[in-house]
mmCIF file of C-alpha atoms in Angstrom:
data_model
loop_
_atom_site.group_PDB
_atom_site.id
_atom_site.type_symbol
_atom_site.label_atom_id
_atom_site.label_comp_id
_atom_site.label_asym_id
_atom_site.label_seq_id
_atom_site.Cartn_x
_atom_site.Cartn_y
_atom_site.Cartn_z
ATOM 1 C CA MET A 7 -87.081 -17.149 -14.521
ATOM 2 C CA SER A 8 -86.549 -20.741 -13.743
ATOM 3 C CA THR A 9 -83.882 -22.641 -14.820
ATOM 4 C CA ILE A 10 -83.675 -26.443 -15.829
ATOM 5 C CA ALA A 11 -80.617 -27.898 -14.844
ATOM 6 C CA PRO A 12 -79.358 -30.570 -17.701
ATOM 7 C CA PRO A 13 -79.971 -34.244 -16.535
ATOM 8 C CA VAL A 14 -76.833 -35.963 -15.192
ATOM 9 C CA ARG A 15 -75.654 -38.536 -17.724
ATOM 10 C CA GLY A 16 -74.758 -42.223 -16.664
ATOM 11 C CA LYS A 17 -71.576 -43.327 -16.377
ATOM 12 C CA SER A 18 -71.902 -46.518 -18.619
ATOM 13 C CA TRP A 19 -69.022 -46.025 -20.489
ATOM 14 C CA LEU A 20 -67.060 -46.753 -17.391
ATOM 15 C CA TRP A 21 -68.263 -50.230 -17.014
ATOM 16 C CA GLN A 22 -67.882 -50.859 -20.686
ATOM 17 C CA VAL A 23 -64.336 -49.805 -20.373
ATOM 18 C CA THR A 24 -63.784 -51.942 -17.194
ATOM 19 C CA ALA A 25 -65.257 -55.011 -18.561
ATOM 20 C CA LEU A 26 -63.069 -54.686 -22.050
ATOM 21 C CA SER A 27 -60.002 -54.317 -19.923
ATOM 22 C CA ILE A 28 -60.776 -57.653 -17.916
ATOM 23 C CA VAL A 29 -61.644 -59.365 -21.120
ATOM 24 C CA LEU A 30 -58.323 -58.232 -22.899
ATOM 25 C CA GLY A 31 -56.229 -59.000 -19.315
ATOM 26 C CA ALA A 32 -57.922 -62.507 -19.552
ATOM 27 C CA LEU A 33 -56.916 -63.265 -23.073
ATOM 28 C CA LEU A 34 -53.159 -62.007 -22.533
ATOM 29 C CA ALA A 35 -53.048 -64.303 -19.454
ATOM 30 C CA LEU A 36 -54.512 -67.230 -21.486
ATOM 31 C CA SER A 37 -51.852 -66.427 -24.110
ATOM 32 C CA LEU A 38 -49.166 -66.266 -21.830
ATOM 33 C CA LYS A 39 -49.973 -69.513 -20.185
ATOM 34 C CA THR A 40 -50.367 -71.215 -23.397
ATOM 35 C CA GLN A 41 -46.908 -70.205 -24.359
ATOM 36 C CA ARG A 42 -45.472 -71.148 -21.068
ATOM 37 C CA GLN A 43 -47.001 -74.860 -21.363
ATOM 38 C CA ALA A 44 -45.665 -75.083 -24.607
ATOM 39 C CA VAL A 45 -42.224 -73.925 -23.521
ATOM 40 C CA GLU A 46 -42.227 -76.586 -20.587
ATOM 41 C CA LYS A 47 -43.222 -79.403 -22.815
ATOM 42 C CA GLY A 48 -40.376 -78.656 -24.970
ATOM 43 C CA GLU A 49 -42.340 -77.602 -27.974
ATOM 44 C CA PRO A 50 -40.138 -75.312 -30.231
ATOM 45 C CA ASN A 51 -41.610 -71.576 -31.106
ATOM 46 C CA ARG A 52 -42.366 -70.489 -34.503
ATOM 47 C CA ARG A 53 -38.947 -68.589 -35.188
ATOM 48 C CA ASP A 54 -37.039 -71.944 -34.067
ATOM 49 C CA VAL A 55 -39.097 -73.967 -36.554
ATOM 50 C CA LEU A 56 -38.514 -71.584 -39.450
ATOM 51 C CA SER A 57 -34.869 -71.242 -38.508
ATOM 52 C CA ALA A 58 -34.367 -75.043 -38.436
ATOM 53 C CA THR A 59 -36.395 -75.304 -41.943
ATOM 54 C CA TYR A 60 -34.104 -72.541 -43.519
ATOM 55 C CA LEU A 61 -31.080 -74.305 -42.648
ATOM 56 C CA GLY A 62 -32.315 -77.724 -43.811
ATOM 57 C CA ILE A 63 -33.351 -76.293 -47.162
ATOM 58 C CA LYS A 64 -29.885 -74.495 -47.446
ATOM 59 C CA ARG A 65 -27.992 -77.672 -46.814
ATOM 60 C CA GLU A 66 -30.042 -79.444 -49.057
ATOM 61 C CA ASN A 67 -29.436 -76.752 -51.820
ATOM 62 C CA ASN A 68 -25.731 -77.052 -51.034
ATOM 63 C CA ASP A 69 -25.950 -80.877 -51.552
ATOM 64 C CA LEU A 70 -27.561 -80.591 -54.761
ATOM 65 C CA LYS A 71 -25.002 -77.840 -56.127
ATOM 66 C CA LYS A 72 -22.158 -80.544 -55.366
ATOM 67 C CA GLN A 73 -24.084 -83.223 -57.199
ATOM 68 C CA LEU A 74 -24.722 -80.856 -60.183
ATOM 69 C CA THR A 75 -20.914 -80.190 -60.346
ATOM 70 C CA GLU A 76 -19.897 -83.817 -59.936
ATOM 71 C CA SER A 77 -22.535 -84.660 -62.772
ATOM 72 C CA LYS A 78 -21.150 -81.931 -65.006
ATOM 73 C CA LEU A 79 -17.720 -83.090 -64.465
ATOM 74 C CA LYS A 80 -18.489 -86.626 -65.767
ATOM 75 C CA VAL A 81 -20.371 -85.294 -68.698
ATOM 76 C CA GLU A 82 -17.402 -83.304 -69.454
ATOM 77 C CA LYS A 83 -15.035 -86.364 -69.111
ATOM 78 C CA LEU A 84 -17.544 -88.307 -71.371
ATOM 79 C CA VAL A 85 -17.505 -85.404 -74.266
ATOM 80 C CA ARG A 86 -13.697 -85.255 -74.119
ATOM 81 C CA GLN A 87 -13.246 -88.815 -74.518
ATOM 82 C CA GLN A 88 -15.689 -88.872 -77.435
ATOM 83 C CA ALA A 89 -14.069 -85.314 -79.023
ATOM 84 C CA ARG A 90 -10.697 -86.960 -78.797
ATOM 85 C CA GLY A 91 -11.289 -90.044 -80.625
ATOM 86 C CA ILE A 92 -13.467 -88.533 -83.227
ATOM 87 C CA HIS A 93 -12.489 -85.012 -83.990
ATOM 88 C CA GLY A 94 -9.085 -84.477 -82.283
ATOM 89 C CA LYS A 95 -7.664 -81.146 -80.982
ATOM 90 C CA ASP A 96 -9.451 -78.971 -83.046
ATOM 91 C CA TYR A 97 -13.033 -79.970 -81.565
ATOM 92 C CA LEU A 98 -11.551 -79.915 -78.021
ATOM 93 C CA ARG A 99 -10.213 -76.063 -78.570
ATOM 94 C CA MET A 100 -13.667 -75.268 -80.045
ATOM 95 C CA LEU A 101 -15.275 -76.900 -77.049
ATOM 96 C CA ASP A 102 -12.990 -74.969 -74.498
ATOM 97 C CA GLU A 103 -13.539 -71.751 -76.448
ATOM 98 C CA SER A 104 -17.485 -72.408 -76.256
ATOM 99 C CA LYS A 105 -17.535 -73.127 -72.411
ATOM 100 C CA MET A 106 -15.428 -69.905 -71.580
ATOM 101 C CA LEU A 107 -17.826 -67.797 -73.582
ATOM 102 C CA ALA A 108 -20.845 -69.493 -71.858
ATOM 103 C CA GLY A 109 -19.015 -69.177 -68.211
ATOM 104 C CA THR A 110 -19.197 -72.788 -67.648
ATOM 105 C CA ALA A 111 -15.580 -73.202 -67.471
ATOM 106 C CA ALA A 112 -13.204 -71.684 -64.547
ATOM 107 C CA VAL A 113 -10.584 -69.493 -66.216
ATOM 108 C CA HIS A 114 -7.595 -67.508 -64.945
ATOM 109 C CA GLY A 115 -5.566 -64.570 -66.416
ATOM 110 C CA SER A 116 -4.434 -61.362 -65.760
ATOM 111 C CA GLY A 117 -6.717 -58.323 -64.767
ATOM 112 C CA ILE A 118 -8.173 -56.329 -61.961
ATOM 113 C CA ILE A 119 -9.955 -56.640 -58.595
ATOM 114 C CA VAL A 120 -12.611 -53.911 -57.749
ATOM 115 C CA THR A 121 -13.859 -53.832 -54.155
ATOM 116 C CA LEU A 122 -16.926 -51.991 -53.587
ATOM 117 C CA HIS A 123 -17.977 -51.485 -49.807
ATOM 118 C CA ASP A 124 -20.182 -48.581 -48.032
ATOM 119 C CA SER A 125 -18.499 -45.395 -47.628
ATOM 120 C CA PRO A 126 -16.296 -44.852 -44.291
ATOM 121 C CA LYS A 127 -17.616 -40.908 -44.428
ATOM 122 C CA LYS A 128 -20.541 -39.783 -42.700
ATOM 123 C CA PRO A 129 -23.075 -37.550 -44.855
ATOM 124 C CA ALA A 130 -23.068 -33.903 -43.897
ATOM 125 C CA GLU A 131 -26.962 -33.922 -44.091
ATOM 126 C CA ILE A 132 -29.010 -36.482 -42.525
ATOM 127 C CA LYS A 133 -31.358 -37.042 -45.093
ATOM 128 C CA GLN A 134 -32.632 -40.116 -46.575
ATOM 129 C CA ASP A 135 -30.990 -39.258 -49.980
ATOM 130 C CA ALA A 136 -27.799 -38.073 -48.701
ATOM 131 C CA VAL A 137 -27.451 -41.363 -46.502
ATOM 132 C CA SER A 138 -28.211 -43.688 -49.671
ATOM 133 C CA ASP A 139 -25.393 -42.209 -51.491
ATOM 134 C CA TYR A 140 -23.187 -43.569 -48.868
ATOM 135 C CA ILE A 141 -24.153 -47.243 -49.467
ATOM 136 C CA VAL A 142 -23.385 -49.454 -52.321
ATOM 137 C CA HIS A 143 -26.456 -50.163 -54.433
ATOM 138 C CA ASP A 144 -27.130 -52.731 -57.009
ATOM 139 C CA ARG A 145 -27.012 -50.182 -59.687
ATOM 140 C CA ASP A 146 -23.459 -49.380 -58.680
ATOM 141 C CA ILE A 147 -22.691 -52.908 -59.290
ATOM 142 C CA ARG A 148 -24.345 -53.347 -62.423
ATOM 143 C CA ASP A 149 -22.443 -50.042 -63.853
ATOM 144 C CA ILE A 150 -19.100 -51.382 -63.077
ATOM 145 C CA VAL A 151 -19.767 -54.558 -64.612
ATOM 146 C CA ASN A 152 -21.252 -53.080 -67.782
ATOM 147 C CA GLU A 153 -18.120 -50.996 -68.139
ATOM 148 C CA LEU A 154 -15.687 -53.729 -67.662
ATOM 149 C CA PHE A 155 -17.458 -55.738 -70.345
ATOM 150 C CA ALA A 156 -17.433 -52.786 -72.667
ATOM 151 C CA SER A 157 -13.615 -52.144 -72.041
ATOM 152 C CA GLY A 158 -12.712 -55.845 -73.049
ATOM 153 C CA ALA A 159 -13.197 -57.904 -69.999
ATOM 154 C CA GLU A 160 -13.332 -61.772 -70.742
ATOM 155 C CA ALA A 161 -14.741 -62.970 -67.376
ATOM 156 C CA ILE A 162 -16.218 -61.203 -64.620
ATOM 157 C CA SER A 163 -17.353 -62.650 -61.071
ATOM 158 C CA ILE A 164 -18.852 -61.105 -58.256
ATOM 159 C CA ASN A 165 -18.325 -62.471 -54.802
ATOM 160 C CA ASP A 166 -17.337 -65.686 -56.573
ATOM 161 C CA GLN A 167 -20.568 -65.672 -58.618
ATOM 162 C CA ARG A 168 -19.738 -65.955 -62.381
ATOM 163 C CA MET A 169 -21.516 -63.789 -64.940
ATOM 164 C CA ILE A 170 -23.141 -65.312 -67.876
ATOM 165 C CA ALA A 171 -25.543 -63.984 -70.490
ATOM 166 C CA THR A 172 -28.512 -64.817 -67.989
ATOM 167 C CA SER A 173 -27.058 -63.395 -64.910
ATOM 168 C CA SER A 174 -29.035 -60.410 -62.820
ATOM 169 C CA ILE A 175 -27.699 -58.210 -60.256
ATOM 170 C CA ARG A 176 -30.793 -56.569 -58.172
ATOM 171 C CA CYS A 177 -31.426 -55.558 -54.548
ATOM 172 C CA VAL A 178 -33.463 -57.482 -52.179
ATOM 173 C CA GLY A 179 -33.639 -55.690 -48.925
ATOM 174 C CA PRO A 180 -30.484 -55.493 -47.488
ATOM 175 C CA VAL A 181 -28.600 -57.779 -49.737
ATOM 176 C CA VAL A 182 -27.859 -57.896 -53.349
ATOM 177 C CA LEU A 183 -28.729 -60.951 -55.382
ATOM 178 C CA VAL A 184 -26.386 -62.154 -58.051
ATOM 179 C CA ASN A 185 -27.419 -65.087 -59.795
ATOM 180 C CA SER A 186 -30.374 -65.533 -57.430
ATOM 181 C CA THR A 187 -27.597 -65.785 -54.735
ATOM 182 C CA GLN A 188 -27.641 -63.621 -51.495
ATOM 183 C CA THR A 189 -24.280 -61.320 -51.487
ATOM 184 C CA ALA A 190 -23.416 -58.542 -49.085
ATOM 185 C CA PRO A 191 -20.737 -55.830 -48.879
ATOM 186 C CA PRO A 192 -17.866 -55.802 -49.406
ATOM 187 C CA PHE A 193 -18.554 -56.864 -53.335
ATOM 188 C CA VAL A 194 -15.220 -58.298 -54.714
ATOM 189 C CA ILE A 195 -15.626 -57.998 -58.665
ATOM 190 C CA ARG A 196 -12.861 -60.006 -60.266
ATOM 191 C CA ALA A 197 -12.341 -59.228 -64.027
ATOM 192 C CA ILE A 198 -10.055 -60.857 -66.503
ATOM 193 C CA GLY A 199 -8.634 -58.584 -69.168
ATOM 194 C CA LYS A 200 -6.009 -56.107 -69.929
ATOM 195 C CA PRO A 201 -5.289 -54.592 -66.563
ATOM 196 C CA ASP A 202 -4.370 -50.911 -67.755
ATOM 197 C CA VAL A 203 -7.313 -50.920 -70.069
ATOM 198 C CA LEU A 204 -9.875 -52.084 -67.612
ATOM 199 C CA GLU A 205 -8.155 -49.891 -64.531
ATOM 200 C CA ASN A 206 -8.265 -46.591 -66.847
ATOM 201 C CA ALA A 207 -11.947 -47.146 -67.919
ATOM 202 C CA LEU A 208 -13.085 -47.181 -64.292
ATOM 203 C CA LYS A 209 -10.976 -43.898 -63.753
ATOM 204 C CA LEU A 210 -12.510 -41.695 -66.405
ATOM 205 C CA PRO A 211 -13.546 -38.406 -65.115
ATOM 206 C CA MET A 212 -17.214 -38.208 -64.599
ATOM 207 C CA GLY A 213 -17.345 -42.030 -65.319
ATOM 208 C CA VAL A 214 -19.438 -44.466 -63.774
ATOM 209 C CA ALA A 215 -17.321 -44.850 -60.895
ATOM 210 C CA ASP A 216 -16.708 -41.289 -60.162
ATOM 211 C CA GLY A 217 -18.732 -40.810 -57.073
ATOM 212 C CA LEU A 218 -17.753 -43.917 -55.776
ATOM 213 C CA PHE A 219 -14.111 -42.689 -55.475
ATOM 214 C CA LEU A 220 -15.334 -39.347 -54.211
ATOM 215 C CA LEU A 221 -16.792 -41.228 -51.158
ATOM 216 C CA ASP A 222 -14.026 -43.868 -50.671
ATOM 217 C CA MET A 223 -16.358 -46.609 -51.558
ATOM 218 C CA ILE A 224 -14.102 -48.335 -54.248
ATOM 219 C CA GLU A 225 -10.575 -49.724 -54.414
ATOM 220 C CA ILE A 226 -8.836 -51.140 -57.656
ATOM 221 C CA THR A 227 -5.962 -53.531 -58.092
ATOM 222 C CA LYS A 228 -4.009 -54.911 -60.741
ATOM 223 C CA GLU A 229 -3.158 -58.426 -60.500
ATOM 224 C CA PRO A 230 -1.094 -60.881 -62.893
ATOM 225 C CA ASP A 231 -3.247 -63.977 -62.315
ATOM 226 C CA ILE A 232 -6.924 -63.750 -61.271
ATOM 227 C CA ARG A 233 -8.864 -66.840 -61.025
ATOM 228 C CA ILE A 234 -12.674 -67.014 -61.838
ATOM 229 C CA PRO A 235 -14.703 -69.818 -60.763
ATOM 230 C CA ALA A 236 -17.478 -71.459 -63.535
ATOM 231 C CA TYR A 237 -20.886 -70.642 -63.278
ATOM 232 C CA SER A 238 -22.610 -73.259 -60.931
ATOM 233 C CA GLY A 239 -26.330 -72.664 -61.456
ATOM 234 C CA VAL A 240 -28.461 -74.591 -63.791
ATOM 235 C CA MET A 241 -28.923 -73.473 -67.546
ATOM 236 C CA LYS A 242 -32.568 -73.833 -68.809
ATOM 237 C CA PHE A 243 -34.151 -72.560 -72.096
ATOM 238 C CA SER A 244 -37.695 -73.013 -72.181
ATOM 239 C CA SER A 245 -38.553 -70.324 -74.997
ATOM 240 C CA ALA A 246 -35.325 -69.792 -76.927
ATOM 241 C CA LYS A 247 -34.447 -72.416 -79.461
ATOM 242 C CA PRO A 248 -31.509 -72.542 -81.943
ATOM 243 C CA SER A 249 -32.111 -71.253 -85.390
ATOM 244 C CA GLU A 250 -31.391 -73.181 -88.368
ATOM 245 C CA ALA A 251 -28.043 -72.223 -90.258
ATOM 246 C CA ASN A 252 -29.474 -71.730 -93.550
ATOM 247 C CA PRO A 253 -33.296 -71.153 -93.033
ATOM 248 C CA GLU A 254 -35.462 -71.583 -96.162
#
């Protein structure tokens, strides 16, 4: 019985791999050469350009905030001059109260300072859920702020960001945005109100801060005089309009 030997396959794949490797090597060498030439010519790389752009925008934003604050002070001065000449002290008192309610006036008074930070303890289990419990999240901050307002706090700030009716607290990657401003731990929450009432509200068993106390993530101090800045952002209403006092 005769046997037929299988044909020997060609090694064309070896030449294809070799050719592909040569092409890739040439492209890599060309890329490195181009980058080296750019560095020699003093051309900035993409990271440097983006960093410089970011810093420039940040400086411009800070300058605009200063201009906004100065403009608000000028308007405030004119309003007070008009009110003093026409309506007197009652109108000025109503104006001050309205500004405090809106959060556009800096205030001070007795209250508490709540500091939130990541837990110094280490999770017993290396699981994502377990590790997450040891980190301060935006929901923790929201729960504390809501509890303080519900307990009679008259003014609250988070890392010097004043809380107003349109304030938001949300997580964006490793930072928390408060009033669209990046903040990072420790989160210092200042609240003006009755110190004992505010502190007891946060120390209720099974309350909003119970887990934070368990993991040493919260500290509370009572202060006789706390200063909270005015809201420094822009208030603009595009949809909401004032209703008539006595609509027909």
